[in-house]
Amino acid sequence: MRSFGLWYKNNNESDNSPVFSIHINFWSESVKKDNGSPDLDVGIKIKNFKSVNELIFHCPFVIMESEVKDLASKLCKLENANIVFNTDGVIQTKKPYSVYSFKKNGNEEKLLLFPLIQDLEGIYYLL
């Protein structure tokens, strides 16, 4: 497979189907202003995430685990979140996750921000 792919396993506990939004950015030397290797930045937004038991993201090239950087700690800083989501919001931080709240089209949205390796049990009910 020479393309990105996203699959999920349903937990069969919810009647709501998840809705995915994937954001992929490729930061090359021309953007980074250094000679380092390019960076691939992947963000996955899931509405109705309670129905997702497992998420599988396929990348069409080999990435060593040591090369993966979890950007959750940077995204959980209000200034960074406001830039990434192009809005002014509020961050409520709990250990080990944060909730970013903002208004979009007059409606309040809440995003659960958490590290790549995270047990969501007992977290999702807070939203």
PDB file of C-alpha atoms in Angstrom:
ATOM      1  CA  MET A   1       0.000   0.000   0.000  1.00  0.00           C
ATOM      2  CA  ARG A   2       1.498   3.320  -1.038  1.00  0.00           C
ATOM      3  CA  SER A   3      -0.962   5.596   0.696  1.00  0.00           C
ATOM      4  CA  PHE A   4      -1.971   6.563   4.203  1.00  0.00           C
ATOM      5  CA  GLY A   5      -4.751   4.555   5.764  1.00  0.00           C
ATOM      6  CA  LEU A   6      -6.937   4.752   8.854  1.00  0.00           C
ATOM      7  CA  TRP A   7      -8.964   1.886  10.272  1.00  0.00           C
ATOM      8  CA  TYR A   8     -10.760   1.443  13.542  1.00  0.00           C
ATOM      9  CA  LYS A   9     -12.292  -1.373  15.513  1.00  0.00           C
ATOM     10  CA  ASN A  10     -15.745  -0.685  16.906  1.00  0.00           C
ATOM     11  CA  ASN A  11     -16.380  -1.502  20.554  1.00  0.00           C
ATOM     12  CA  ASN A  12     -20.065  -2.349  19.922  1.00  0.00           C
ATOM     13  CA  GLU A  13     -21.109  -0.312  22.987  1.00  0.00           C
ATOM     14  CA  SER A  14     -22.411   2.743  21.141  1.00  0.00           C
ATOM     15  CA  ASP A  15     -24.990   3.216  18.422  1.00  0.00           C
ATOM     16  CA  ASN A  16     -23.195   6.350  17.168  1.00  0.00           C
ATOM     17  CA  SER A  17     -20.713   5.866  14.339  1.00  0.00           C
ATOM     18  CA  PRO A  18     -17.455   7.787  14.700  1.00  0.00           C
ATOM     19  CA  VAL A  19     -16.664  10.655  12.340  1.00  0.00           C
ATOM     20  CA  PHE A  20     -12.985  11.143  11.500  1.00  0.00           C
ATOM     21  CA  SER A  21     -11.092  14.214  10.378  1.00  0.00           C
ATOM     22  CA  ILE A  22      -7.407  13.703   9.549  1.00  0.00           C
ATOM     23  CA  HIS A  23      -4.904  16.530   9.228  1.00  0.00           C
ATOM     24  CA  ILE A  24      -1.472  15.754   7.781  1.00  0.00           C
ATOM     25  CA  ASN A  25       1.313  18.315   7.470  1.00  0.00           C
ATOM     26  CA  PHE A  26       4.744  17.687   5.985  1.00  0.00           C
ATOM     27  CA  TRP A  27       7.346  20.084   7.364  1.00  0.00           C
ATOM     28  CA  SER A  28      10.268  20.203   4.959  1.00  0.00           C
ATOM     29  CA  GLU A  29      13.566  22.018   5.103  1.00  0.00           C
ATOM     30  CA  SER A  30      12.067  25.064   3.377  1.00  0.00           C
ATOM     31  CA  VAL A  31       9.547  25.481   6.209  1.00  0.00           C
ATOM     32  CA  LYS A  32      11.676  24.330   9.140  1.00  0.00           C
ATOM     33  CA  LYS A  33      14.621  26.566   8.260  1.00  0.00           C
ATOM     34  CA  ASP A  34      17.122  23.831   9.137  1.00  0.00           C
ATOM     35  CA  ASN A  35      18.869  20.947   7.411  1.00  0.00           C
ATOM     36  CA  GLY A  36      17.198  18.235   9.498  1.00  0.00           C
ATOM     37  CA  SER A  37      15.006  15.496   8.144  1.00  0.00           C
ATOM     38  CA  PRO A  38      11.469  16.520   7.196  1.00  0.00           C
ATOM     39  CA  ASP A  39       8.763  16.046   9.817  1.00  0.00           C
ATOM     40  CA  LEU A  40       5.377  14.454   9.260  1.00  0.00           C
ATOM     41  CA  ASP A  41       2.701  15.878  11.565  1.00  0.00           C
ATOM     42  CA  VAL A  42      -0.518  13.837  11.872  1.00  0.00           C
ATOM     43  CA  GLY A  43      -3.609  14.933  13.784  1.00  0.00           C
ATOM     44  CA  ILE A  44      -6.737  12.802  14.058  1.00  0.00           C
ATOM     45  CA  LYS A  45     -10.037  14.239  15.281  1.00  0.00           C
ATOM     46  CA  ILE A  46     -12.771  11.751  16.177  1.00  0.00           C
ATOM     47  CA  LYS A  47     -16.370  12.665  16.924  1.00  0.00           C
ATOM     48  CA  ASN A  48     -18.248   9.965  18.844  1.00  0.00           C
ATOM     49  CA  PHE A  49     -14.913   8.449  19.892  1.00  0.00           C
ATOM     50  CA  LYS A  50     -16.596   6.355  22.590  1.00  0.00           C
ATOM     51  CA  SER A  51     -17.479   3.842  19.867  1.00  0.00           C
ATOM     52  CA  VAL A  52     -13.807   3.358  18.893  1.00  0.00           C
ATOM     53  CA  ASN A  53     -12.013   0.477  20.569  1.00  0.00           C
ATOM     54  CA  GLU A  54      -8.811   0.597  18.544  1.00  0.00           C
ATOM     55  CA  LEU A  55      -7.369   3.000  15.979  1.00  0.00           C
ATOM     56  CA  ILE A  56      -4.880   1.915  13.321  1.00  0.00           C
ATOM     57  CA  PHE A  57      -2.986   4.481  11.244  1.00  0.00           C
ATOM     58  CA  HIS A  58      -0.949   3.170   8.314  1.00  0.00           C
ATOM     59  CA  CYS A  59       1.955   5.155   6.946  1.00  0.00           C
ATOM     60  CA  PRO A  60       3.268   4.153   3.470  1.00  0.00           C
ATOM     61  CA  PHE A  61       6.891   4.160   4.612  1.00  0.00           C
ATOM     62  CA  VAL A  62       8.891   2.802   7.524  1.00  0.00           C
ATOM     63  CA  ILE A  63       9.114   4.902  10.680  1.00  0.00           C
ATOM     64  CA  MET A  64      11.255   3.758  13.576  1.00  0.00           C
ATOM     65  CA  GLU A  65       9.628   4.053  16.994  1.00  0.00           C
ATOM     66  CA  SER A  66      12.578   6.166  18.158  1.00  0.00           C
ATOM     67  CA  GLU A  67      11.686   8.712  15.443  1.00  0.00           C
ATOM     68  CA  VAL A  68       8.118   9.244  16.688  1.00  0.00           C
ATOM     69  CA  LYS A  69       7.567  12.396  18.743  1.00  0.00           C
ATOM     70  CA  ASP A  70       4.344  12.827  20.659  1.00  0.00           C
ATOM     71  CA  LEU A  71       3.316  16.479  20.327  1.00  0.00           C
ATOM     72  CA  ALA A  72       0.479  16.255  22.872  1.00  0.00           C
ATOM     73  CA  SER A  73       2.415  18.180  25.525  1.00  0.00           C
ATOM     74  CA  LYS A  74       2.998  21.057  23.082  1.00  0.00           C
ATOM     75  CA  LEU A  75      -0.603  21.034  21.851  1.00  0.00           C
ATOM     76  CA  CYS A  76      -1.866  21.250  25.443  1.00  0.00           C
ATOM     77  CA  LYS A  77      -0.350  24.727  25.785  1.00  0.00           C
ATOM     78  CA  LEU A  78      -3.033  27.339  25.094  1.00  0.00           C
ATOM     79  CA  GLU A  79      -0.929  29.520  22.784  1.00  0.00           C
ATOM     80  CA  ASN A  80      -0.040  26.517  20.604  1.00  0.00           C
ATOM     81  CA  ALA A  81      -3.615  25.153  20.563  1.00  0.00           C
ATOM     82  CA  ASN A  82      -4.976  28.557  19.517  1.00  0.00           C
ATOM     83  CA  ILE A  83      -2.511  28.644  16.609  1.00  0.00           C
ATOM     84  CA  VAL A  84      -3.148  25.055  15.500  1.00  0.00           C
ATOM     85  CA  PHE A  85      -6.949  25.329  15.666  1.00  0.00           C
ATOM     86  CA  ASN A  86      -6.988  28.937  14.412  1.00  0.00           C
ATOM     87  CA  THR A  87      -9.256  30.195  17.190  1.00  0.00           C
ATOM     88  CA  ASP A  88      -9.188  31.454  20.758  1.00  0.00           C
ATOM     89  CA  GLY A  89     -10.084  28.802  23.272  1.00  0.00           C
ATOM     90  CA  VAL A  90      -9.597  27.659  26.823  1.00  0.00           C
ATOM     91  CA  ILE A  91      -7.554  24.697  28.021  1.00  0.00           C
ATOM     92  CA  GLN A  92      -8.470  22.696  31.081  1.00  0.00           C
ATOM     93  CA  THR A  93      -5.586  20.416  31.997  1.00  0.00           C
ATOM     94  CA  LYS A  94      -5.940  17.231  33.979  1.00  0.00           C
ATOM     95  CA  LYS A  95      -3.239  14.657  34.358  1.00  0.00           C
ATOM     96  CA  PRO A  96      -2.652  12.989  31.809  1.00  0.00           C
ATOM     97  CA  TYR A  97      -4.932  14.817  29.340  1.00  0.00           C
ATOM     98  CA  SER A  98      -6.352  18.244  28.497  1.00  0.00           C
ATOM     99  CA  VAL A  99      -9.659  19.520  27.137  1.00  0.00           C
ATOM    100  CA  TYR A 100      -9.534  22.386  24.636  1.00  0.00           C
ATOM    101  CA  SER A 101     -12.849  24.298  24.431  1.00  0.00           C
ATOM    102  CA  PHE A 102     -13.718  26.899  21.818  1.00  0.00           C
ATOM    103  CA  LYS A 103     -16.685  28.312  19.891  1.00  0.00           C
ATOM    104  CA  LYS A 104     -17.224  27.419  16.243  1.00  0.00           C
ATOM    105  CA  ASN A 105     -20.198  28.791  14.312  1.00  0.00           C
ATOM    106  CA  GLY A 106     -21.830  29.791  17.601  1.00  0.00           C
ATOM    107  CA  ASN A 107     -21.536  26.270  19.036  1.00  0.00           C
ATOM    108  CA  GLU A 108     -19.130  25.211  21.747  1.00  0.00           C
ATOM    109  CA  GLU A 109     -16.725  22.434  20.780  1.00  0.00           C
ATOM    110  CA  LYS A 110     -14.520  20.435  23.094  1.00  0.00           C
ATOM    111  CA  LEU A 111     -11.470  18.474  22.021  1.00  0.00           C
ATOM    112  CA  LEU A 112      -9.862  15.844  24.204  1.00  0.00           C
ATOM    113  CA  LEU A 113      -6.077  16.110  23.824  1.00  0.00           C
ATOM    114  CA  PHE A 114      -4.041  13.165  25.038  1.00  0.00           C
ATOM    115  CA  PRO A 115      -0.715  11.372  24.469  1.00  0.00           C
ATOM    116  CA  LEU A 116      -0.395   8.663  21.805  1.00  0.00           C
ATOM    117  CA  ILE A 117      -0.287   5.876  24.373  1.00  0.00           C
ATOM    118  CA  GLN A 118      -3.184   6.527  26.699  1.00  0.00           C
ATOM    119  CA  ASP A 119      -5.951   4.527  28.342  1.00  0.00           C
ATOM    120  CA  LEU A 120      -9.143   6.549  27.852  1.00  0.00           C
ATOM    121  CA  GLU A 121     -11.113   4.551  30.401  1.00  0.00           C
ATOM    122  CA  GLY A 122     -12.654   6.979  32.860  1.00  0.00           C
ATOM    123  CA  ILE A 123     -11.692  10.060  30.825  1.00  0.00           C
ATOM    124  CA  TYR A 124     -14.340  10.428  28.130  1.00  0.00           C
ATOM    125  CA  TYR A 125     -17.240  10.953  30.529  1.00  0.00           C
ATOM    126  CA  LEU A 126     -15.787  14.333  31.526  1.00  0.00           C
ATOM    127  CA  LEU A 127     -16.756  15.826  28.183  1.00  0.00           C
TER     128      LEU A 127
END
